[in-house]
Amino acid sequence: MKTADPITDLINNLSKLPGIGERTASRLAFFILNQPEELAKNLAESLTNVKDKIGLCKRCCNLTEGDYCSICMNVKRDRDKICVVESAPDLRAIENTGEFRGTYHVLHGLISPLEGIGPDDLRIAELLRRLQGAQEDEPPEIAEDITEVILATSPSVDGEATSLYLTRLLKPMGIKVSRIASGVPIGSDLEYTDRMTLSRALLERREL
Amino acid sequence: MLVKALRLRHFRNLSSIDLKPHPRFNIFSGANGQGKTNLLEALYLLSAVKSFRPQTNAELIEFDQSQASLEAHVERGGQERIVKIEIGERGKKVYLNNNKVKQLSSFFGTLNVVMFGPEDISLMKGSPSNRRRFIDRAIFNAQPAYATESMHYDEVLKQRNALLKGPHNSDRKLLAVYDEQLIQYGASIVQRRYNYLQEFKPTFEKTFQDIFDASFEAELTYELGWHSGPLNDPDAVLSDRIKIEQLLADALERTSGEERDRGHTLVGPHRDDLGATLNGRELKAFASQGQHRAFVLAMKIAEISHLEERYNFAPILLLDDVSSELDRDRNRYLFDFLCDRMEGQVFITTTHRDYILLDHDLAVFHVKHGEIEAQDPETDAFATPHSPQTYSQPLENSSSAKQEE
């Protein structure tokens, strides 16, 4: 983009960020302008670094600085389960529960024909390659033997479509495929739970 | 169910309205273009979030203003709730008891309205989409969770149509995913509509005979718009979820080539219709104007009676200038029904006060240039004294008092 006025240029670029409108962008721009030069230099450096240094893990497509992400490199993780998630923030959410000891696979999106996103636009090919066994250039200490894939896409229409698609792909390969449950939030009041969630929870109830 | 107070700001031509409606009949009289229908639309929005007339958000906001707000205090089963919608040019924000609502499904069902307006008179003559809207609205009032279900179906439909139009339309695996979703959500919608119609039919048939003539049998049926030919035993099929799914799957299989050529989904409840007959003859082709109107009136009245009988609550009824569309006998029937056989609160607009055959339990308001004024009962020649009042205290006071309790 070419523009004669650097301030307008900065405002335009800032307002491309999610959740930032033109007014906030302008406030941020003038804030940066009024701060010592150091702030702007550091910020610029961080911004370039994040794009230069962060890439995708060669195995699970998580964001990482090296060839493989820290989860894939961790020898203590179980090597028989993969949890498939939509995005890196979703991975972090599941990781923060501390419940899951296997490894992940990040799709970087959900199937949505409306937005022109088909299966080829997601990291599905990488997942299939993983399931077919070790790649030549992989370090032997992180070799895996996957028996179960857990689909942890969100319970939206797109999330369901993506998980259905993967199920149809993976089941014939003889792999156990499971889907995260959806239901009533812990610690909440039934009375205030929205009806869709409640009817889903009833439908997917389990025997005690 | 009762609207105890209504507060509107910058909504269309209603720039500042504070109203304390009568628990029974509220009559809004005034010339055309003064804001009567806008008032009903506000109540409708507070119930369904979408309007009954197609519009953009900007059109809902008063000229020269950036935001409209609608707020109502609603009592149901002894509990009072505050529903509120803020409309900006970019979208709507919905609040329940001053908390922002994240999922609409938890908001739906707080306020239920049944609307009857001049455009409904041609319900049985117009396009099938109007009749689908009628039955969907009716189910939504009875079972609010239906709204989310039909929203999901619409989403799947949009995705599937985009897929059929797009570059991936020969990806059979991907299409199979959307087929499966369409079948799942679609079958559930067909079944819900069919079940509702079964419950609704007896009330409707009886109402029609009351209104029109006891020798006439009116019948409503559910018609699949994507099935080739009539069903052998519709009741056996439509009451069985598995059979509907099978039917949808077969139809998708049959039309798959055509769907890809035309680039949109040809199978599913978005193509269905309500069939109507009178003494076995098709209503559309054979009925007189009067029979048509009686038919529609019976549908609306049965919708309300059904809610009262089966779900034990009276919805708020919005009557938009209907009396001018009905003949004298039908108009008489409508008001007899409202007075004697229905309990709920009613909002009625009219250009002529004398069309409204009510003389007690009411408040009359005059609407002019977007302002609403309570009319002194003394000057209302048709009414016995009652004291309608506009709201003098701002609503904030009453809602903050509620929170402290």
XYZ file of C-alpha atoms in Angstrom:
613
model
C 0.000 0.000 0.000
C 1.328 3.442 -0.889
C 0.406 6.523 1.025
C 2.047 9.846 1.632
C 1.005 10.114 5.257
C 2.724 7.674 7.670
C 0.205 8.293 10.453
C -2.788 7.406 8.274
C -0.844 4.427 7.020
C -0.265 3.180 10.571
C -3.912 3.731 11.504
C -5.046 1.809 8.435
C -2.766 -1.100 9.253
C -3.723 -1.216 12.913
C -7.419 -1.220 12.132
C -6.945 -4.444 10.178
C -6.422 -6.214 13.507
C -9.407 -8.054 14.962
C -11.464 -6.089 17.470
C -9.810 -2.797 16.547
C -11.897 -0.150 14.872
C -10.710 3.071 13.359
C -10.999 5.033 16.585
C -8.980 2.591 18.668
C -6.451 2.365 15.848
C -6.028 6.104 15.852
C -5.604 6.139 19.643
C -2.949 3.435 19.416
C -1.146 5.198 16.580
C -0.870 8.490 18.475
C 0.152 6.643 21.628
C 3.024 4.972 19.778
C 3.982 8.293 18.240
C 4.201 9.985 21.643
C 6.273 7.255 23.289
C 10.083 6.990 23.256
C 11.473 5.625 20.015
C 12.408 2.389 21.758
C 8.810 1.210 21.987
C 8.211 1.547 18.281
C 11.527 -0.166 17.457
C 10.812 -3.100 19.797
C 7.294 -3.456 18.540
C 8.421 -3.478 14.927
C 11.072 -6.069 15.724
C 8.615 -8.330 17.553
C 6.231 -8.090 14.648
C 8.848 -9.117 12.085
C 10.257 -11.819 14.365
C 6.932 -13.446 14.860
C 6.535 -13.884 11.127
C 10.186 -14.779 10.449
C 10.839 -17.207 13.241
C 7.542 -18.878 13.911
C 6.648 -21.654 11.527
C 4.566 -24.802 11.595
C 5.683 -27.967 13.353
C 6.684 -30.480 10.678
C 4.528 -33.093 12.314
C 1.466 -31.593 13.968
C 1.349 -28.137 12.316
C 1.330 -26.395 15.703
C 3.151 -23.060 15.803
C 6.806 -23.448 16.695
C 10.207 -21.826 16.504
C 12.053 -24.995 15.526
C 11.321 -27.858 13.136
C 9.134 -29.649 15.674
C 7.006 -28.158 18.439
C 7.747 -28.737 22.119
C 4.796 -31.093 22.515
C 5.873 -33.357 19.663
C 9.457 -33.327 20.983
C 8.426 -34.155 24.548
C 9.379 -37.809 25.132
C 6.903 -38.130 27.984
C 3.815 -37.685 25.774
C 1.762 -40.694 24.762
C 2.424 -41.646 21.174
C -0.815 -43.470 20.431
C -3.422 -40.677 20.563
C -3.862 -37.560 18.499
C -6.244 -34.764 19.410
C -7.326 -32.847 16.292
C -8.067 -29.148 16.858
C -9.086 -26.227 14.687
C -6.420 -23.732 15.773
C -3.415 -23.086 18.006
C -5.543 -21.247 20.622
C -7.833 -24.309 20.799
C -4.769 -26.499 21.333
C -3.694 -24.254 24.171
C -7.161 -24.476 25.762
C -7.050 -28.272 25.813
C -3.415 -28.329 26.904
C -4.294 -26.073 29.855
C -6.701 -28.672 31.202
C -3.720 -30.970 31.786
C -5.979 -33.923 31.008
C -4.570 -34.928 27.687
C -1.193 -36.670 27.472
C -1.148 -37.497 23.778
C -0.125 -35.218 20.918
C -2.121 -32.807 18.749
C -2.817 -32.003 15.177
C -3.760 -28.443 14.194
C -5.994 -28.087 11.123
C -5.734 -24.287 10.818
C -9.380 -23.794 9.981
C -12.644 -25.618 9.383
C -14.282 -26.743 6.174
C -16.621 -24.038 4.900
C -17.677 -24.017 1.246
C -19.274 -20.602 1.810
C -15.855 -19.127 2.512
C -14.264 -21.264 -0.174
C -12.424 -23.450 2.341
C -12.290 -27.085 1.268
C -10.454 -30.058 2.824
C -7.345 -29.281 0.731
C -7.029 -25.907 2.411
C -6.662 -27.525 5.836
C -3.751 -29.559 7.188
C -5.524 -32.846 6.541
C -2.936 -34.283 4.162
C -0.321 -33.834 6.917
C -2.556 -35.745 9.335
C -3.002 -38.643 6.916
C 0.739 -38.807 6.285
C 1.294 -38.974 10.029
C -1.078 -41.882 10.379
C 0.722 -43.843 7.697
C 3.816 -44.153 9.887
C 7.202 -42.527 10.458
C 8.665 -40.127 7.916
C 12.248 -40.595 6.829
C 13.724 -37.424 8.224
C 12.044 -37.691 11.646
C 14.066 -38.137 14.830
C 13.538 -41.774 15.928
C 12.875 -40.861 19.573
C 9.563 -39.232 18.657
C 8.259 -42.057 16.455
C 4.562 -42.720 16.980
C 2.002 -45.473 16.516
C -1.454 -43.927 16.456
C -4.471 -46.010 17.444
C -6.967 -43.300 18.333
C -7.872 -39.909 16.904
C -9.955 -37.552 19.049
C -11.841 -34.916 17.079
C -12.006 -31.738 19.140
C -13.448 -29.253 16.662
C -16.112 -26.968 18.118
C -19.772 -28.117 18.062
C -20.740 -25.530 15.417
C -22.120 -26.481 12.000
C -18.648 -26.080 10.435
C -16.962 -27.922 13.285
C -19.425 -30.799 12.922
C -18.960 -30.920 9.154
C -15.183 -31.052 9.517
C -15.369 -33.781 12.128
C -17.817 -35.790 9.986
C -15.476 -35.466 7.027
C -12.493 -36.663 9.054
C -14.509 -39.550 10.509
C -15.374 -40.761 7.022
C -11.723 -40.498 6.063
C -10.193 -42.143 9.124
C -12.623 -44.923 10.030
C -11.842 -47.024 6.925
C -8.152 -46.874 7.952
C -8.998 -48.949 11.014
C -8.302 -46.169 13.484
C -10.522 -45.558 16.491
C -12.201 -42.177 16.017
C -13.905 -40.330 18.859
C -15.581 -36.961 19.244
C -15.418 -34.739 22.322
C -18.699 -34.708 24.238
C -20.883 -31.623 24.449
C -23.135 -30.864 27.361
C -23.935 -28.779 30.377
C -21.068 -26.585 31.636
C -19.692 -27.682 35.014
C -20.689 -25.471 37.932
C -23.543 -23.900 36.022
C -27.223 -23.895 36.814
C -29.397 -26.136 34.676
C -32.061 -23.470 34.749
C -29.842 -21.031 32.859
C -28.325 -23.459 30.380
C -29.359 -22.647 26.851
C -31.894 -25.010 25.371
C -29.851 -26.322 22.478
C -27.044 -27.398 24.802
C -29.503 -28.936 27.206
C -31.358 -30.913 24.557
C -28.021 -32.104 23.165
C -26.901 -33.117 26.638
C -30.099 -35.097 27.102
C -29.691 -36.764 23.741
C -26.103 -37.765 24.480
C -26.703 -38.791 28.081
C -24.761 -41.722 29.511
C -25.692 -44.576 31.730
C -24.378 -44.573 35.291
C -47.702 -13.482 29.799
C -47.900 -9.746 30.191
C -45.988 -6.742 28.890
C -46.029 -4.434 31.902
C -43.963 -1.627 30.469
C -42.536 -0.783 27.094
C -39.805 1.719 26.392
C -38.615 2.644 22.904
C -35.904 5.065 21.852
C -35.207 6.130 18.268
C -36.991 3.150 16.796
C -38.116 4.113 13.272
C -40.343 7.162 13.745
C -40.915 6.459 17.445
C -38.249 8.608 19.019
C -39.279 8.328 22.649
C -42.078 6.111 23.890
C -42.769 5.110 27.472
C -45.873 3.050 27.704
C -47.617 1.167 30.441
C -49.980 -1.131 28.546
C -53.323 -2.373 29.802
C -53.236 -6.073 30.819
C -55.990 -6.862 28.324
C -56.767 -4.737 25.287
C -54.644 -1.905 23.971
C -56.052 -0.039 21.018
C -53.780 2.235 19.013
C -55.709 4.430 16.672
C -54.428 6.965 14.218
C -54.095 7.746 10.529
C -51.800 5.774 8.254
C -48.066 6.413 8.470
C -48.097 7.660 12.057
C -46.189 4.741 13.638
C -48.845 2.236 14.710
C -47.303 -0.753 12.969
C -43.851 0.306 14.167
C -45.067 -0.156 17.713
C -46.200 -3.720 16.973
C -42.945 -4.359 15.138
C -41.026 -3.338 18.266
C -42.885 -5.947 20.322
C -42.326 -8.525 17.619
C -38.590 -7.797 17.577
C -38.412 -8.163 21.351
C -39.806 -11.651 20.889
C -38.112 -12.960 17.767
C -35.134 -10.545 17.331
C -35.910 -10.617 13.593
C -38.696 -8.443 12.209
C -41.743 -9.605 10.295
C -40.932 -7.251 7.471
C -37.623 -7.494 5.683
C -35.314 -4.575 6.428
C -31.767 -3.616 7.269
C -30.754 -2.582 10.768
C -30.260 0.980 9.576
C -33.913 1.187 8.559
C -34.969 0.345 12.101
C -33.140 3.334 13.511
C -34.677 6.777 13.526
C -33.310 9.097 10.861
C -30.194 10.990 12.013
C -29.667 8.679 15.008
C -27.021 6.004 15.429
C -28.772 3.574 17.740
C -32.249 2.411 18.623
C -33.186 0.692 21.843
C -36.239 -1.378 22.732
C -37.032 -2.547 26.219
C -39.947 -4.349 27.789
C -40.778 -5.625 31.245
C -42.434 -8.977 30.778
C -44.247 -10.970 33.401
C -44.679 -14.685 33.001
C -45.699 -17.122 35.709
C -45.279 -14.495 38.424
C -41.734 -13.717 37.343
C -40.794 -10.402 35.829
C -38.013 -10.192 33.278
C -36.519 -7.329 31.319
C -35.877 -7.932 27.648
C -33.878 -5.378 25.747
C -32.501 -5.006 22.238
C -30.067 -2.357 21.095
C -29.914 -1.870 17.362
C -26.850 -0.265 15.821
C -26.077 -0.032 12.143
C -23.704 -2.975 12.469
C -25.955 -5.291 14.393
C -28.178 -6.011 17.326
C -27.281 -6.573 20.942
C -29.708 -8.526 23.059
C -30.052 -8.284 26.828
C -32.007 -10.335 29.327
C -32.336 -8.781 32.796
C -29.557 -6.356 31.827
C -27.106 -9.155 31.022
C -25.891 -9.450 27.482
C -27.228 -12.589 25.821
C -24.582 -14.612 24.025
C -26.794 -17.380 22.735
C -30.141 -16.388 21.358
C -31.609 -19.736 22.323
C -31.485 -18.674 25.973
C -33.393 -15.492 25.105
C -36.137 -16.992 22.979
C -39.275 -17.896 24.855
C -39.185 -14.966 27.270
C -41.750 -13.071 25.243
C -44.071 -14.867 22.838
C -46.123 -12.959 20.312
C -48.550 -14.002 17.633
C -48.862 -11.463 14.855
C -51.839 -11.092 12.573
C -51.548 -8.425 9.911
C -52.978 -7.515 6.516
C -50.267 -9.526 4.712
C -51.471 -12.683 6.518
C -54.843 -12.487 4.797
C -53.238 -13.846 1.620
C -51.333 -16.548 3.522
C -52.988 -19.444 1.736
C -52.757 -17.815 -1.694
C -49.172 -16.604 -1.587
C -45.927 -18.522 -1.944
C -45.103 -21.621 0.113
C -42.434 -19.672 2.003
C -45.194 -17.727 3.787
C -46.822 -20.950 4.975
C -43.492 -22.362 6.086
C -42.952 -19.177 8.058
C -46.386 -19.544 9.643
C -45.739 -23.047 10.898
C -42.146 -22.308 11.920
C -43.271 -19.271 13.938
C -45.983 -21.339 15.593
C -43.574 -24.115 16.578
C -41.065 -21.547 17.768
C -43.654 -20.084 20.149
C -44.437 -23.521 21.544
C -40.880 -24.871 21.581
C -38.248 -22.119 21.539
C -35.376 -24.591 20.971
C -36.735 -25.009 17.461
C -35.246 -21.625 16.509
C -31.690 -22.877 16.966
C -32.484 -26.049 15.103
C -33.827 -24.224 12.093
C -30.897 -21.792 12.194
C -28.527 -24.754 12.007
C -30.472 -26.163 9.103
C -30.210 -22.830 7.268
C -26.474 -22.798 7.868
C -26.029 -26.314 6.525
C -28.160 -25.390 3.538
C -26.016 -22.329 2.780
C -22.811 -24.345 3.051
C -24.193 -27.103 0.878
C -25.366 -24.643 -1.780
C -21.956 -22.971 -1.781
C -20.367 -26.397 -2.199
C -22.646 -27.290 -5.136
C -21.809 -24.010 -6.841
C -18.117 -24.018 -6.038
C -14.992 -25.733 -7.352
C -15.285 -28.686 -4.948
C -18.680 -29.809 -6.255
C -17.334 -33.110 -7.524
C -15.747 -34.006 -4.175
C -18.070 -36.858 -3.261
C -16.621 -37.312 0.214
C -17.243 -33.702 1.096
C -20.718 -33.700 -0.404
C -21.531 -36.807 1.634
C -20.746 -34.835 4.803
C -23.259 -32.128 3.920
C -25.779 -34.724 2.769
C -25.561 -36.335 6.172
C -26.021 -33.023 7.967
C -28.895 -32.024 5.703
C -30.593 -35.352 6.394
C -30.107 -35.070 10.150
C -31.275 -31.490 10.613
C -33.812 -31.718 7.795
C -35.537 -34.822 9.146
C -35.823 -33.215 12.539
C -37.511 -30.136 11.029
C -39.938 -32.206 8.952
C -40.832 -34.258 11.998
C -41.350 -31.240 14.245
C -43.562 -29.538 11.664
C -45.569 -32.694 11.102
C -46.044 -33.302 14.819
C -47.104 -29.723 15.367
C -49.629 -29.937 12.568
C -51.103 -33.119 14.042
C -51.614 -31.404 17.393
C -52.906 -28.236 15.813
C -55.357 -29.768 13.322
C -58.326 -30.624 15.603
C -58.372 -27.125 17.104
C -58.096 -25.605 13.674
C -60.846 -27.702 12.104
C -63.253 -26.917 14.874
C -62.455 -23.205 14.781
C -63.091 -23.076 11.071
C -66.526 -24.618 11.477
C -67.333 -22.100 14.220
C -66.308 -19.192 12.059
C -67.680 -20.312 8.766
C -70.183 -23.114 8.606
C -70.486 -26.407 10.457
C -71.026 -28.249 7.184
C -67.547 -27.407 5.965
C -64.511 -29.506 6.651
C -61.242 -27.653 6.420
C -58.076 -29.671 6.334
C -54.382 -28.893 6.491
C -51.725 -31.382 5.393
C -47.953 -31.394 5.336
C -46.565 -31.668 1.834
C -43.056 -32.641 0.894
C -41.911 -30.432 -1.958
C -39.053 -32.692 -2.983
C -40.667 -36.098 -3.025
C -41.798 -37.430 -6.388
C -45.506 -38.081 -6.164
C -47.681 -38.384 -3.059
C -46.670 -40.604 -0.169
C -48.418 -43.951 0.169
C -49.116 -43.637 3.855
C -48.065 -40.127 4.863
C -48.909 -40.544 8.550
C -46.795 -43.661 8.921
C -43.827 -42.045 7.192
C -43.918 -38.528 8.628
C -44.233 -39.664 12.216
C -41.128 -41.836 11.925
C -37.792 -40.060 12.053
C -35.876 -42.965 10.505
C -38.284 -43.133 7.574
C -37.982 -39.402 6.911
C -34.202 -39.711 6.940
C -34.415 -42.575 4.468
C -36.741 -40.555 2.246
C -34.357 -37.605 2.278
C -31.392 -39.837 1.521
C -33.203 -41.428 -1.438
C -34.238 -38.052 -2.810
C -30.701 -36.683 -2.495
C -29.421 -39.710 -4.370
C -32.020 -39.246 -7.087
C -31.395 -35.553 -7.629
C -27.622 -35.464 -7.165
C -26.945 -34.856 -10.847
C -29.559 -32.148 -11.187
C -28.420 -30.463 -7.989
C -24.904 -30.145 -9.320
C -26.156 -28.765 -12.637
C -28.373 -26.193 -10.970
C -25.940 -25.394 -8.205
C -28.329 -25.509 -5.275
C -30.067 -27.883 -2.925
C -33.348 -29.255 -4.268
C -34.187 -31.571 -1.401
C -35.206 -30.702 2.138
C -37.830 -28.992 4.305
C -36.980 -25.604 2.755
C -39.074 -26.789 -0.202
C -42.068 -28.067 1.760
C -45.540 -26.584 1.946
C -48.834 -26.777 3.764
C -51.656 -28.140 1.656
C -55.179 -26.901 2.333
C -58.510 -28.332 1.324
C -62.118 -27.421 1.950
C -64.545 -30.341 1.787
C -61.862 -32.252 -0.076
C -61.306 -29.588 -2.729
C -58.114 -27.626 -3.035
C -58.481 -24.292 -1.266
C -56.237 -22.346 -3.637
C -58.256 -23.256 -6.701
C -61.801 -23.383 -5.419
C -62.344 -21.255 -2.356
C -64.076 -17.904 -2.339
C -62.498 -14.776 -0.928
C -64.571 -15.103 2.247
C -63.594 -18.736 2.702
C -59.936 -17.801 2.319
C -60.189 -15.189 5.036
C -62.101 -17.482 7.369
C -59.447 -20.121 6.786
C -56.607 -17.791 7.747
C -58.494 -16.382 10.712
C -59.105 -19.948 11.924
C -55.390 -20.735 11.575
C -54.393 -17.733 13.680
C -57.019 -18.320 16.329
C -56.173 -22.011 16.490
C -52.511 -21.109 16.915
C -53.387 -19.095 20.021
C -55.869 -21.627 21.415
C -53.332 -24.374 20.885
C -50.713 -22.513 22.913
C -53.250 -21.892 25.673
C -54.537 -25.450 25.777
C -51.386 -27.417 25.348
C -48.709 -25.157 26.809
C -50.856 -23.306 29.279
C -49.955 -19.797 28.413
C -51.493 -17.020 26.431
C -49.117 -15.348 23.990
C -49.260 -11.614 23.361
C -51.441 -11.031 20.343
C -50.571 -8.305 17.834
C -53.395 -7.346 15.490
C -52.277 -4.980 12.790
C -55.199 -3.292 11.096
C -56.965 -6.600 10.573
C -60.523 -5.463 11.041
C -60.517 -3.485 7.843
C -59.663 -6.722 5.993
C -62.418 -8.861 7.504
C -66.113 -8.734 6.760
C -68.566 -7.881 9.546
C -69.383 -11.405 10.696
C -65.761 -12.511 10.748
C -64.777 -9.354 12.582
C -67.518 -10.022 15.121
C -66.280 -13.581 15.579
C -62.708 -12.394 16.102
C -63.673 -9.976 18.858
C -66.037 -12.446 20.526
C -63.177 -14.894 20.600
C -60.797 -12.294 22.046
C -63.266 -11.269 24.748
C -64.687 -14.596 25.802
C -62.310 -17.368 24.927
C -58.862 -15.882 25.211
C -57.107 -14.541 28.261
C -53.986 -12.825 27.063
C -52.903 -9.295 26.350
C -53.716 -7.834 22.960
C -52.268 -4.912 21.007
C -54.519 -3.680 18.232
C -53.892 -0.993 15.653
C -56.623 0.613 13.641
C -57.438 3.627 11.569
C -61.021 3.582 12.760
C -61.822 3.083 16.429
C -65.333 1.882 15.530
C -63.950 -1.218 13.742
C -62.810 -2.476 17.112
C -65.755 -4.187 18.738
C -64.581 -3.893 22.310
C -66.074 -1.865 25.103
C -64.385 -2.870 28.331
C -61.042 -3.908 29.783
C -59.181 -1.634 27.489
C -56.956 1.362 27.040
C -57.040 3.570 23.975
C -53.978 5.368 22.684
C -53.760 7.914 19.961
C -50.786 7.686 17.610
C -49.695 10.764 15.714
C -46.328 11.698 14.200
C -44.534 9.012 16.191
C -46.010 10.098 19.486
C -48.381 8.034 21.530
C -50.869 9.621 23.829
C -53.231 7.869 26.191
C -56.737 8.891 25.393
C -59.013 9.977 28.180
C -61.603 7.209 28.592
C -64.320 9.859 28.903
C -63.825 10.871 25.318
C -63.807 7.285 24.100
C -67.446 6.874 23.302
C -67.085 3.106 22.955
C -65.375 2.387 26.202
C -66.385 2.224 29.813
C -64.114 4.187 32.139
C -60.696 2.817 32.827
C -57.577 4.833 33.474
C -54.905 4.245 30.890
C -51.656 5.885 31.763
C -48.493 6.727 30.027
C -45.314 6.158 31.883
C -44.181 9.189 33.781
C -41.285 7.628 35.662
C -38.233 6.562 33.724
C -37.896 2.788 33.485
C -34.386 2.737 34.969
C -35.799 3.438 38.386
C -38.014 0.431 38.406
C -35.334 -1.891 37.031
C -32.666 -0.794 39.489
C -35.136 -1.174 42.312
C -35.717 -4.724 41.119
C -32.019 -5.519 41.265
C -31.684 -4.381 44.841
C -34.357 -6.750 46.002
